[in-house]
Amino acid sequence: MTATLTAPGALRADDGRLVLEVAGVVDEVPGTRTLVLRRPGGGLLPAHPPGSHVVLDCGDRRNAYSLTGDGSPCEEYRVSVLLCPDGEGGSAFVHRLAVGDIVSASRPRSAFAPVSTARHHLLVAGGIGITPMLSHARAAVRWRRSFELLYRHRPGAGAHLDELRGLCGDRLTAYTSTPEMLAAVRAALADRPLGTHVYVCGPTPLIGFVEETAAELGWPGERVHAERFSADLDAGEPFTAVLARSGSRVPVPSGTSLLTALEQAGVAVPNLCRQGVCGECRVPVRSGRPLHRDLYLSETERAAGDAVMCCVSRSVDDELELDL
Amino acid sequence: MTTALSARVARFPFPFATDSYRYLTNVEPARTPVTTAAGGWGAGVLDVDDDYAVELAERAAVLAADPTRCQELPHMRVASWDALTTLLPELAAACPGETSLERDGDRWTWRNDLLGTARTFTVGDDDSLPEGPLAFLGSQIQDDVVLLDQREGALWADAGLVTFAADWSMGFDVGMRFLEVHGPVPRVHEAGVVQRAERFLMRLQPGEEYRRTNWTMTVDRRLDTSTETYAEWGRDRRLVVGDPALPDRLHLRVEVQHLIRLGVSNAICFLVRTHLLSLRELATVPEWRQRFGAVLAELPDDMADYKGLTRFRAAAVDWLTAG
Ligand code: HEM
Ligand code: FES
């Protein structure tokens, strides 16, 4: 599954990115390309829960791609990318990559992990939405979790189908007809044991169908999981911090935090977590509307608008005047 | 003063930056070295010191007497393997001469000359490690371990091996939510400290590591001050007051706590490494003596009560400020 994040630099500036080499390119079915990514010198890559993604630099944009491995520490990551001729260009970029090319990726991010207390995992995939499900199925086999996978693909274009057959055996049912697939999903939702969790990834109508049918059949919301890329802190719009006491002006570019910009301008601000939780980096605001992105200030403090946690928060207005 | 004593002082994580102490969501990135008035600490996640073998022998004895100190709800087995396979390489890197780890796929061979341990096991195969991955991990690192599962928008303390608790009980807390675990702590709920902490922890991404410190005081070098053994250590808090050996018996107890998002299982691994320093050792650093005296004198009553300091606080302050 792919999601285009609008702004480049969607992750925290200090997020240690991975430099990866394209070690293999596999065109399994027409239009879907699998990249094998390794560290240029070899070595283990970070472990990740099933259903995680990495955010890949694709020329002038960043795209999130699901990792298809089981998540145990290993030396390669694999992503499978569907070429979208009408898309915004990320997939075309990936399809131009060749063995030996170097790409930059985020560390793995998890937003679609299996629930450990589930008695049974019902996996539902449509099209290229199979990628996080492949990861789920692999991990379920490795850790002996009870699961089944319903997969709808176009005739002759079932990415990873052979691999899945070998991995899942009769726990996989594949469909090329949408009505048959939807009927099977409904039947599964209607009779799986209490304590089953359902996970869906694919086209929006499929996700909608699973969510609506589950709700109709009385499934509690906590047992229904859909792959949606969570909004990490984005790079934010550029603005200028005006330091009221010295009169100096500090530009804060997109992708740089106010705290970092102040430090680079030689203004020391106490700080600890740089994550917006500890409360150390609070800075008084004289004018301009702060864009609060921290977890520290209360609703009342936010509304007052007279202080900002400068490690994560930014400005709504072009200028933010600080009492510094 | 013996050399062993000064080594303990030099690497002690003295936690006070000012003359007063309040609860905060005081988290910072792990592996950041800290310089103190006596030396420093904090370059790594695991801190193996001269007390390593003694403390692990003590953990084994506590566990043998009370197996309920190790708890694991059935769905936490993957997290336990994950904690073991994350932290053994860490220990191997911290003690390259004394330990070694060989991996052949899932087949791992671990040697630890500090304890005379040599084991081969298969990651994920419960039969290959009969005591379980969590208990085995606890036999190799000084830290207490709690593993938290994340689901339904909350964190749950669903597994742990805790033998050195500062007046709480893993057996009592297992299966509780993060907020319930912190139920007895004064002030933090009103101040939003634990709510913020939980939201922060739930957002940690695979492999991210943070740490914080917490502190209290203990009579004698007693690591096992669990609720279960209160009858053995509780009255010492009263008896120590009239004892001329008070400065040798009363210890500042500092916990260096690590918060790690495990990659494979998505669990939060909470490590608690306990350091004890007697007031007399502490006083070898005049800055520490002055500062801890001030913190202790200023500490609000409800916090002192919760930490169990009320009986001996005045006597400790007297001794610290008389120097
Ligand atoms: C950023 C993370 C955390 C913060 C800010 C935090 C904060 C605190 C504070 C302020 C106390 C009172 C300590 C004292 O005065 O001695 C406390 C106690 C405690 N904390 Fe945490 N904590 C955090 C993470 C955790 C985690 C992950 C666990 C794992 C279950 C945990 C378990 C406990 C327990 C068991 C106690 C003792 C409660 C009792 O009296 O029964 N904490 N915590
Ligand atoms: S540095 Fe912790 S809130 Fe900003």
XYZ file of C-alpha atoms and ligand atoms in Angstrom:
694
model
C 0.000 0.000 0.000
C 1.266 3.439 -0.867
C 0.507 6.867 0.450
C 1.953 10.068 -0.851
C 2.848 12.490 1.870
C 2.426 15.976 0.541
C 5.528 17.710 1.823
C 9.062 16.377 1.559
C 10.713 16.144 4.955
C 7.626 14.675 6.559
C 9.606 13.170 9.413
C 11.340 14.877 12.292
C 14.525 16.538 11.170
C 16.642 14.468 13.564
C 15.046 11.162 12.572
C 18.060 9.018 11.648
C 17.412 8.048 8.043
C 18.653 4.866 6.438
C 20.860 4.886 3.374
C 19.975 1.826 1.323
C 21.227 0.265 -1.876
C 18.926 -1.373 -4.411
C 20.251 -4.931 -4.267
C 17.597 -6.508 -6.463
C 14.645 -5.656 -8.675
C 11.938 -8.230 -9.301
C 9.075 -7.675 -11.736
C 6.740 -10.361 -10.559
C 3.562 -9.390 -12.320
C 3.140 -6.652 -14.925
C 3.123 -3.205 -13.323
C 4.286 -4.290 -9.864
C 7.953 -4.022 -9.035
C 9.623 -5.382 -5.916
C 12.754 -3.680 -4.629
C 15.245 -5.498 -2.435
C 17.024 -2.936 -0.255
C 20.185 -3.486 1.817
C 22.751 -1.397 3.615
C 25.539 -0.676 1.108
C 28.091 -2.440 3.346
C 25.647 -5.124 4.545
C 24.538 -5.442 8.180
C 21.283 -5.786 10.091
C 18.400 -3.412 9.501
C 16.026 -2.362 12.299
C 13.318 -4.863 13.265
C 9.686 -3.801 12.868
C 6.187 -5.036 13.694
C 4.172 -6.538 10.822
C 2.372 -3.884 8.772
C 5.127 -1.249 9.126
C 6.234 1.064 6.325
C 9.277 3.089 5.393
C 9.112 6.554 3.867
C 11.273 6.577 0.755
C 12.759 9.680 -0.869
C 11.412 9.604 -4.419
C 12.972 12.538 -6.167
C 11.034 15.612 -5.078
C 8.554 13.787 -2.858
C 8.433 11.142 -0.178
C 6.260 8.049 -0.399
C 5.409 5.494 2.280
C 5.742 1.825 1.277
C 4.848 -1.236 3.338
C 7.652 -3.620 4.262
C 6.720 -7.164 3.295
C 9.036 -9.144 5.607
C 8.032 -10.684 8.965
C 9.867 -7.910 10.814
C 12.634 -9.899 12.511
C 16.015 -8.201 12.298
C 17.515 -9.128 8.923
C 19.775 -7.711 6.238
C 17.191 -6.759 3.649
C 13.906 -4.952 3.316
C 11.502 -5.578 0.471
C 8.814 -3.242 -0.847
C 6.457 -3.847 -3.762
C 5.315 -0.856 -5.735
C 2.468 -0.687 -8.246
C 3.172 1.658 -11.140
C 0.444 4.309 -11.203
C 0.783 6.121 -14.535
C -1.612 8.845 -13.355
C -0.137 9.139 -9.874
C 2.050 11.939 -8.608
C 5.286 10.389 -9.752
C 6.592 8.464 -6.741
C 5.828 5.077 -8.239
C 7.375 6.065 -11.587
C 10.518 7.058 -9.699
C 10.662 3.653 -8.031
C 10.116 1.907 -11.344
C 13.136 3.728 -12.813
C 15.471 2.498 -10.039
C 18.089 -0.100 -10.964
C 20.371 -2.414 -9.021
C 23.168 -0.415 -7.411
C 21.134 2.813 -7.010
C 21.201 4.409 -3.570
C 17.988 5.574 -1.889
C 17.246 7.270 1.408
C 14.497 5.878 3.626
C 13.100 6.549 7.067
C 13.488 3.965 9.777
C 10.429 1.666 9.861
C 7.244 3.267 11.193
C 4.491 1.169 12.684
C 0.826 2.056 12.444
C -0.835 -1.258 11.588
C 0.487 -3.863 14.014
C -1.421 -7.035 14.929
C -3.189 -7.044 18.292
C -1.393 -9.521 20.527
C -4.496 -10.603 22.466
C -6.471 -11.528 19.324
C -7.559 -15.168 19.163
C -7.700 -15.141 15.374
C -6.532 -12.679 12.711
C -8.720 -12.170 9.646
C -6.624 -10.472 6.941
C -8.401 -8.824 3.996
C -6.409 -7.461 1.043
C -7.346 -5.887 -2.266
C -4.798 -5.381 -5.065
C -1.477 -3.885 -3.980
C -2.991 -3.706 -0.457
C -1.533 -7.192 -0.189
C 1.871 -5.790 0.839
C 1.256 -5.176 4.580
C -0.807 -8.395 4.674
C 2.136 -10.384 3.363
C 4.098 -9.050 6.328
C 1.251 -9.964 8.704
C 0.954 -13.464 7.237
C 4.704 -14.090 7.463
C 4.836 -12.973 11.089
C 1.726 -14.999 11.925
C 3.374 -18.122 10.523
C 6.631 -17.428 12.345
C 4.938 -16.807 15.698
C 2.210 -19.423 15.177
C -0.744 -17.055 15.321
C -4.104 -18.231 14.037
C -4.974 -16.360 10.810
C -6.576 -16.486 7.385
C -6.148 -14.246 4.350
C -8.768 -13.183 1.799
C -7.114 -11.630 -1.256
C -8.720 -10.073 -4.304
C -6.507 -9.463 -7.318
C -6.924 -8.860 -11.034
C -6.767 -11.985 -13.225
C -3.135 -12.780 -13.949
C -1.889 -9.893 -11.791
C -1.837 -11.320 -8.282
C 1.299 -9.879 -6.700
C 3.031 -12.388 -4.409
C 0.380 -15.022 -5.118
C 2.721 -18.022 -5.438
C 4.674 -16.991 -2.384
C 1.448 -16.614 -0.411
C 0.191 -20.033 -1.468
C 3.395 -21.618 -0.183
C 3.301 -19.598 3.019
C -0.388 -19.829 3.915
C -1.583 -23.082 2.359
C -5.343 -23.362 2.813
C -5.400 -20.274 5.021
C -5.332 -18.249 1.774
C -8.387 -17.757 -0.424
C -7.791 -15.687 -3.551
C -10.528 -14.081 -5.689
C -10.558 -12.413 -9.055
C -14.208 -11.401 -8.799
C -15.153 -8.537 -6.521
C -18.704 -9.765 -5.709
C -17.333 -13.173 -4.685
C -14.674 -11.555 -2.547
C -17.192 -9.290 -0.804
C -19.511 -12.229 -0.154
C -16.606 -14.162 1.370
C -15.620 -11.199 3.547
C -19.202 -10.867 4.765
C -19.422 -14.578 5.517
C -16.140 -14.497 7.426
C -17.204 -11.446 9.434
C -20.476 -13.178 10.246
C -19.092 -16.357 11.776
C -15.542 -15.967 13.094
C -15.028 -16.619 16.823
C -15.312 -13.930 19.446
C -11.904 -12.331 19.900
C -11.144 -12.253 16.169
C -9.614 -9.057 14.814
C -10.000 -8.032 11.179
C -7.325 -6.106 9.250
C -7.984 -4.572 5.854
C -5.802 -2.879 3.278
C -6.732 -2.035 -0.305
C -8.934 0.305 -2.335
C -11.075 2.718 -0.332
C -14.367 0.957 -1.248
C -13.022 -2.341 0.142
C -11.981 -0.687 3.397
C -15.404 0.975 3.574
C -17.158 -2.344 2.956
C -15.252 -4.105 5.732
C -15.844 -1.291 8.204
C -19.548 -0.989 7.423
C -20.222 -4.718 7.365
C -18.328 -5.238 10.630
C -20.301 -2.440 12.289
C -23.566 -3.839 10.949
C -22.712 -7.274 12.365
C -21.947 -5.795 15.776
C -18.154 -5.844 15.757
C -16.678 -3.401 18.282
C -14.515 -0.754 16.613
C -11.365 -1.893 18.469
C -11.426 -5.154 16.561
C -11.467 -3.567 13.090
C -8.174 -2.244 11.720
C -7.623 -0.454 8.431
C -4.272 0.599 7.014
C -4.137 4.358 6.990
C -0.869 6.185 7.149
C -0.822 8.161 10.364
C 0.105 11.761 10.068
C 3.551 12.168 11.548
C 4.567 15.647 12.426
C 4.966 17.272 9.030
C 7.784 19.605 8.126
C 5.522 22.641 8.536
C 5.421 25.998 6.774
C 8.380 28.369 7.088
C 7.956 31.411 9.353
C 10.042 34.019 11.128
C 10.630 34.225 14.861
C 11.011 37.803 16.038
C 12.944 38.113 19.290
C 11.308 41.013 21.098
C 14.174 41.842 23.447
C 17.044 41.842 20.981
C 14.950 42.805 17.976
C 16.609 40.100 15.910
C 14.758 37.998 13.350
C 15.307 34.248 13.100
C 14.018 32.484 9.982
C 12.556 29.019 10.661
C 12.594 27.019 7.426
C 10.269 24.114 6.705
C 11.739 20.944 8.251
C 13.654 22.828 10.973
C 12.151 23.184 14.424
C 11.870 26.551 16.135
C 14.156 25.191 18.870
C 16.852 24.224 16.368
C 16.550 27.558 14.572
C 16.943 29.437 17.878
C 19.962 27.319 18.834
C 21.567 27.918 15.462
C 21.042 31.651 15.969
C 22.940 31.380 19.271
C 19.881 31.588 21.544
C 20.083 28.915 24.259
C 16.723 27.424 25.292
C 16.506 24.733 28.002
C 15.282 21.446 26.540
C 15.216 17.732 27.255
C 12.960 15.514 25.156
C 12.689 17.546 21.899
C 9.378 15.702 21.460
C 6.895 18.106 23.023
C 6.314 16.150 26.243
C 8.708 17.249 28.965
C 7.767 20.939 29.206
C 11.347 22.245 29.388
C 11.467 24.314 26.205
C 8.483 26.582 26.840
C 8.976 30.050 25.359
C 6.692 33.060 26.028
C 4.867 34.483 23.001
C 4.080 38.206 22.662
C 2.229 38.239 19.368
C 1.358 36.005 16.463
C -0.693 32.798 16.691
C 1.233 29.676 17.739
C 0.575 26.394 15.922
C 0.612 24.028 18.902
C 1.848 20.506 18.133
C 3.048 19.447 21.606
C 1.549 17.105 24.202
C 2.459 19.337 27.098
C 0.290 22.453 27.213
C -3.269 22.144 28.508
C -6.241 23.244 26.393
C -6.494 26.464 28.410
C -2.816 27.241 27.944
C -3.107 26.577 24.241
C -6.096 28.841 23.923
C -4.271 31.614 25.795
C -1.665 31.521 23.025
C 0.980 33.196 25.178
C 3.498 30.344 25.229
C 4.828 27.782 22.802
C 6.799 24.528 23.170
C 9.467 25.411 20.649
C 10.824 21.885 20.030
C 7.764 20.858 17.978
C 5.363 23.792 17.655
C 5.377 26.408 14.928
C 3.422 29.474 13.864
C 0.099 29.995 12.115
C 1.129 33.533 11.132
C 4.182 34.471 9.085
C 5.756 35.984 12.174
C 5.789 34.857 15.783
C 7.055 37.385 18.312
C 8.783 35.744 21.274
C 9.663 37.271 24.623
C 13.350 36.439 24.242
C 38.099 4.978 51.047
C 38.501 1.812 48.958
C 38.696 1.918 45.178
C 35.468 -0.050 44.834
C 33.729 2.699 46.731
C 35.025 5.496 44.557
C 34.158 3.648 41.348
C 30.604 3.454 42.642
C 30.572 7.195 43.308
C 32.147 8.024 39.950
C 29.459 6.268 37.902
C 26.498 7.150 40.144
C 23.621 8.785 38.209
C 23.061 11.704 40.590
C 19.634 12.943 39.490
C 19.241 16.488 40.845
C 19.968 19.532 38.699
C 18.482 22.056 41.137
C 17.724 22.376 44.867
C 14.110 21.254 44.543
C 12.399 18.247 42.998
C 8.964 17.859 41.405
C 7.470 15.199 39.150
C 7.902 15.837 35.431
C 7.630 13.789 32.268
C 11.421 13.863 32.351
C 12.349 11.780 29.334
C 15.442 12.244 27.180
C 17.063 10.238 24.395
C 18.988 7.180 25.654
C 22.760 6.749 25.226
C 23.471 10.416 25.911
C 26.545 10.593 28.169
C 26.072 12.733 31.292
C 28.963 14.341 33.167
C 28.536 14.637 36.941
C 30.601 16.276 39.677
C 32.189 12.872 40.349
C 32.444 11.325 36.888
C 29.661 10.323 34.540
C 27.126 7.792 33.317
C 24.657 7.064 30.559
C 26.696 6.284 27.403
C 24.933 2.938 26.942
C 21.608 1.304 27.720
C 23.052 -1.452 29.934
C 25.439 -0.441 32.694
C 27.452 -3.442 33.901
C 29.389 -2.543 37.034
C 31.351 -4.242 39.841
C 28.138 -5.418 41.518
C 26.995 -7.362 38.447
C 27.501 -10.939 39.678
C 26.357 -10.167 43.235
C 23.124 -8.559 42.056
C 22.295 -11.374 39.677
C 22.885 -13.919 42.434
C 20.511 -11.890 44.583
C 17.887 -11.830 41.827
C 18.146 -15.621 41.488
C 17.661 -16.043 45.243
C 14.639 -13.712 45.331
C 13.054 -15.533 42.406
C 13.685 -18.942 43.906
C 11.936 -17.841 47.109
C 9.068 -16.147 45.243
C 8.482 -17.134 41.610
C 5.587 -14.632 41.340
C 8.181 -11.906 40.761
C 8.219 -13.113 37.149
C 4.895 -12.642 35.359
C 3.922 -13.139 31.748
C 0.392 -13.129 30.335
C 0.157 -15.672 27.485
C 0.017 -13.107 24.661
C 3.361 -11.625 25.764
C 5.622 -14.485 24.682
C 6.686 -12.780 21.429
C 7.507 -9.629 23.402
C 9.652 -11.664 25.804
C 11.636 -13.181 22.934
C 11.901 -9.715 21.453
C 13.288 -8.263 24.690
C 15.824 -11.081 24.965
C 16.986 -10.814 21.355
C 17.210 -7.027 21.617
C 19.164 -6.929 24.861
C 21.597 -9.865 24.592
C 23.391 -8.202 21.636
C 23.435 -5.030 23.726
C 25.112 -6.893 26.606
C 27.567 -8.545 24.211
C 28.542 -5.097 22.934
C 28.890 -3.748 26.499
C 31.157 -6.625 27.643
C 33.032 -7.751 24.533
C 35.704 -9.718 26.385
C 33.540 -11.494 28.929
C 30.536 -12.337 26.766
C 29.975 -13.494 23.216
C 26.998 -14.097 20.979
C 27.040 -16.249 17.876
C 24.056 -16.315 15.571
C 23.345 -18.876 12.954
C 19.928 -17.783 11.728
C 17.588 -18.341 14.665
C 20.102 -20.561 16.436
C 21.875 -18.393 19.034
C 24.803 -19.364 21.231
C 25.429 -17.181 24.232
C 28.458 -17.301 26.497
C 28.837 -15.163 29.619
C 32.065 -15.707 31.563
C 31.038 -13.210 34.252
C 28.445 -15.760 35.406
C 29.750 -18.953 33.823
C 26.713 -19.189 31.522
C 26.792 -20.984 28.159
C 23.513 -21.611 26.352
C 22.307 -22.428 22.872
C 18.693 -21.762 21.954
C 16.431 -21.212 18.952
C 14.669 -17.840 18.814
C 10.930 -18.402 19.059
C 11.214 -22.033 20.186
C 9.971 -22.158 23.773
C 11.335 -25.658 24.353
C 14.875 -24.472 23.697
C 14.789 -22.146 26.720
C 12.719 -23.947 29.371
C 12.701 -21.141 31.948
C 11.321 -18.792 29.255
C 13.019 -15.897 27.446
C 12.048 -13.304 30.064
C 13.456 -15.273 33.004
C 16.622 -15.984 31.040
C 17.011 -12.287 30.203
C 16.581 -11.450 33.885
C 19.405 -13.834 34.760
C 21.805 -11.877 32.505
C 21.077 -8.164 33.101
C 20.877 -6.218 36.348
C 17.799 -4.278 35.247
C 14.278 -5.185 36.261
C 12.114 -5.562 33.143
C 8.447 -4.704 32.460
C 6.913 -5.328 29.031
C 3.893 -3.263 28.033
C 1.471 -4.255 25.311
C -0.232 -1.522 23.286
C -3.883 -1.947 22.359
C -7.253 -0.207 22.630
C -5.490 3.139 22.867
C -3.602 2.251 26.053
C -0.492 0.520 27.389
C -0.849 -2.602 29.533
C 1.832 -3.934 31.911
C 1.306 -7.526 30.813
C 4.678 -9.090 31.613
C 7.645 -8.384 33.836
C 10.476 -9.715 35.919
C 10.877 -7.416 38.883
C 12.896 -8.415 41.946
C 14.224 -4.974 42.955
C 11.025 -2.925 43.139
C 10.938 0.263 45.217
C 7.820 -0.635 47.215
C 5.548 -2.026 44.508
C 4.736 -5.469 43.206
C 4.812 -6.903 39.701
C 2.463 -9.677 40.811
C -0.082 -7.042 41.810
C 0.400 -4.802 38.780
C 0.422 -7.432 36.014
C -2.405 -6.880 33.512
C -3.005 -3.288 34.613
C -3.118 -0.274 32.365
C -0.277 2.251 32.576
C -2.587 4.781 34.252
C -3.736 2.231 36.862
C -0.135 1.231 37.607
C 0.493 4.862 38.499
C -2.681 5.098 40.576
C -0.917 5.408 43.967
C 1.440 8.200 42.874
C 0.404 11.628 44.219
C 0.200 14.770 42.041
C 1.014 13.142 38.697
C -2.592 12.663 37.603
C -3.655 16.248 38.314
C -0.458 17.526 36.714
C -1.052 15.392 33.598
C 2.403 13.816 33.978
C 1.375 10.180 33.454
C -1.202 10.916 30.766
C 1.466 12.754 28.769
C 3.945 9.968 29.411
C 1.542 7.365 28.088
C 0.773 9.335 24.924
C 4.488 9.814 24.373
C 5.226 6.110 24.849
C 2.417 5.075 22.522
C 3.946 7.181 19.756
C 7.441 5.669 20.030
C 8.489 4.073 16.739
C 10.326 0.739 16.328
C 13.762 0.870 17.926
C 13.354 4.299 19.552
C 14.962 4.499 23.003
C 14.460 7.046 25.751
C 15.344 7.170 29.429
C 14.494 8.933 32.654
C 15.506 8.779 36.297
C 13.470 8.324 39.451
C 14.651 8.256 43.054
C 13.803 7.314 46.615
C 15.746 6.235 49.736
C 16.477 2.808 51.173
C 17.910 1.554 54.457
C 21.019 -0.592 53.796
C 22.105 -1.880 50.382
C 18.835 -3.726 50.005
C 17.662 -4.097 46.428
C 14.554 -6.163 47.179
C 12.209 -3.614 48.726
C 9.124 -5.105 47.123
C 5.720 -4.811 48.727
C 5.867 -8.593 49.253
C 8.786 -8.343 51.694
C 7.657 -5.163 53.473
C 7.658 -7.019 56.797
C 11.410 -7.558 56.451
C 12.460 -3.993 55.653
C 9.618 -1.624 56.624
C 10.539 -1.172 60.285
C 14.173 -0.319 59.475
C 12.886 3.070 58.331
C 12.001 3.774 61.960
C 14.903 1.963 63.600
C 17.590 3.686 61.525
C 16.783 7.083 63.044
C 18.501 6.491 66.368
C 21.333 4.454 64.866
C 24.790 6.128 64.909
C 25.457 4.246 61.634
C 22.676 6.231 59.905
C 24.946 7.844 57.261
C 26.248 4.403 56.285
C 22.850 2.730 56.358
C 20.692 5.329 54.590
C 21.065 5.243 50.809
C 19.953 7.454 47.974
C 18.313 5.027 45.564
C 18.306 6.135 41.936
C 16.600 4.243 39.160
C 17.790 4.748 35.601
C 14.752 3.733 33.574
C 14.915 2.984 29.868
C 11.879 3.055 27.574
C 12.415 1.116 24.367
C 9.976 0.343 21.579
C 10.751 -3.249 20.660
C 10.725 -3.817 16.908
C 9.318 -7.279 16.330
C 6.529 -7.297 18.929
C 5.677 -3.588 19.128
C 5.837 -3.846 22.949
C 7.360 -1.150 25.147
C 10.280 -2.503 27.147
C 10.693 -0.683 30.454
C 14.054 -1.316 32.133
C 14.730 -0.251 35.709
C 18.347 -0.275 36.833
C 18.728 0.503 40.527
C 21.784 2.301 41.953
C 22.362 2.696 45.704
C 24.764 5.177 47.305
C 25.024 5.667 51.077
C 24.886 9.182 52.476
C 28.519 8.779 53.531
C 29.596 7.842 50.016
C 27.465 10.649 48.609
C 29.103 13.134 50.965
C 32.491 12.469 49.366
C 31.177 14.841 46.695
C 30.454 18.073 48.621
C 28.223 19.446 45.843
C 25.998 16.354 46.061
C 25.818 16.510 49.819
C 24.694 20.131 49.771
C 22.215 19.601 46.921
C 20.603 16.417 48.229
C 20.265 18.041 51.684
C 18.428 20.958 50.072
C 16.160 18.725 47.933
C 15.236 16.555 50.891
C 14.501 19.546 53.122
C 12.319 21.211 50.500
C 10.386 18.100 49.322
C 6.603 18.503 49.915
C 5.174 16.199 52.603
C 2.879 14.234 50.286
C 5.782 13.276 48.050
C 8.012 12.387 51.005
C 5.203 10.248 52.423
C 4.633 8.446 49.157
C 8.331 7.715 48.836
C 8.408 6.420 52.443
C 10.922 9.000 53.691
C 8.875 10.596 56.466
C 10.341 8.681 59.419
C 13.984 9.489 58.747
C 13.846 12.597 56.598
C 14.692 15.086 59.364
C 17.600 12.971 60.609
C 18.979 12.652 57.077
C 18.665 16.386 56.444
C 20.416 17.105 59.762
C 23.352 14.903 58.872
C 23.645 16.193 55.300
C 23.469 19.867 56.287
C 25.814 19.488 59.267
C 28.723 18.696 56.898
C 7.822 8.532 30.798
C 7.423 7.517 31.462
C 7.082 7.483 32.936
C 6.902 8.503 33.844
C 6.984 10.008 33.597
C 6.621 7.895 35.108
C 6.395 8.589 36.290
C 6.346 8.023 37.538
C 6.428 8.734 38.794
C 6.602 10.236 38.933
C 6.346 7.830 39.793
C 6.471 8.111 41.297
C 7.876 7.715 41.692
C 8.361 8.086 43.063
O 8.101 9.167 43.590
O 9.095 7.263 43.659
C 6.196 6.543 39.186
C 6.035 5.357 39.865
C 5.873 4.135 39.251
N 5.989 3.879 37.899
Fe 6.260 5.192 36.414
N 6.614 6.538 34.965
C 6.897 6.260 33.653
C 6.976 5.028 33.067
C 6.643 3.846 33.708
C 6.501 2.579 33.054
C 6.700 2.310 31.558
C 6.149 1.688 34.009
C 5.879 0.243 33.769
C 4.843 -0.381 34.198
C 6.085 2.398 35.274
C 5.783 1.847 36.498
C 5.760 2.531 37.703
C 5.472 1.904 38.973
C 5.156 0.431 39.181
C 5.542 2.905 39.946
C 5.258 2.731 41.438
C 3.768 2.894 41.662
C 3.323 2.438 43.055
O 3.590 3.161 44.012
O 2.695 1.381 43.130
N 6.383 3.713 35.055
N 6.204 6.698 37.817
S 12.095 19.858 24.847
Fe 10.613 18.694 25.910
S 8.760 19.760 25.463
Fe 10.223 20.695 24.179
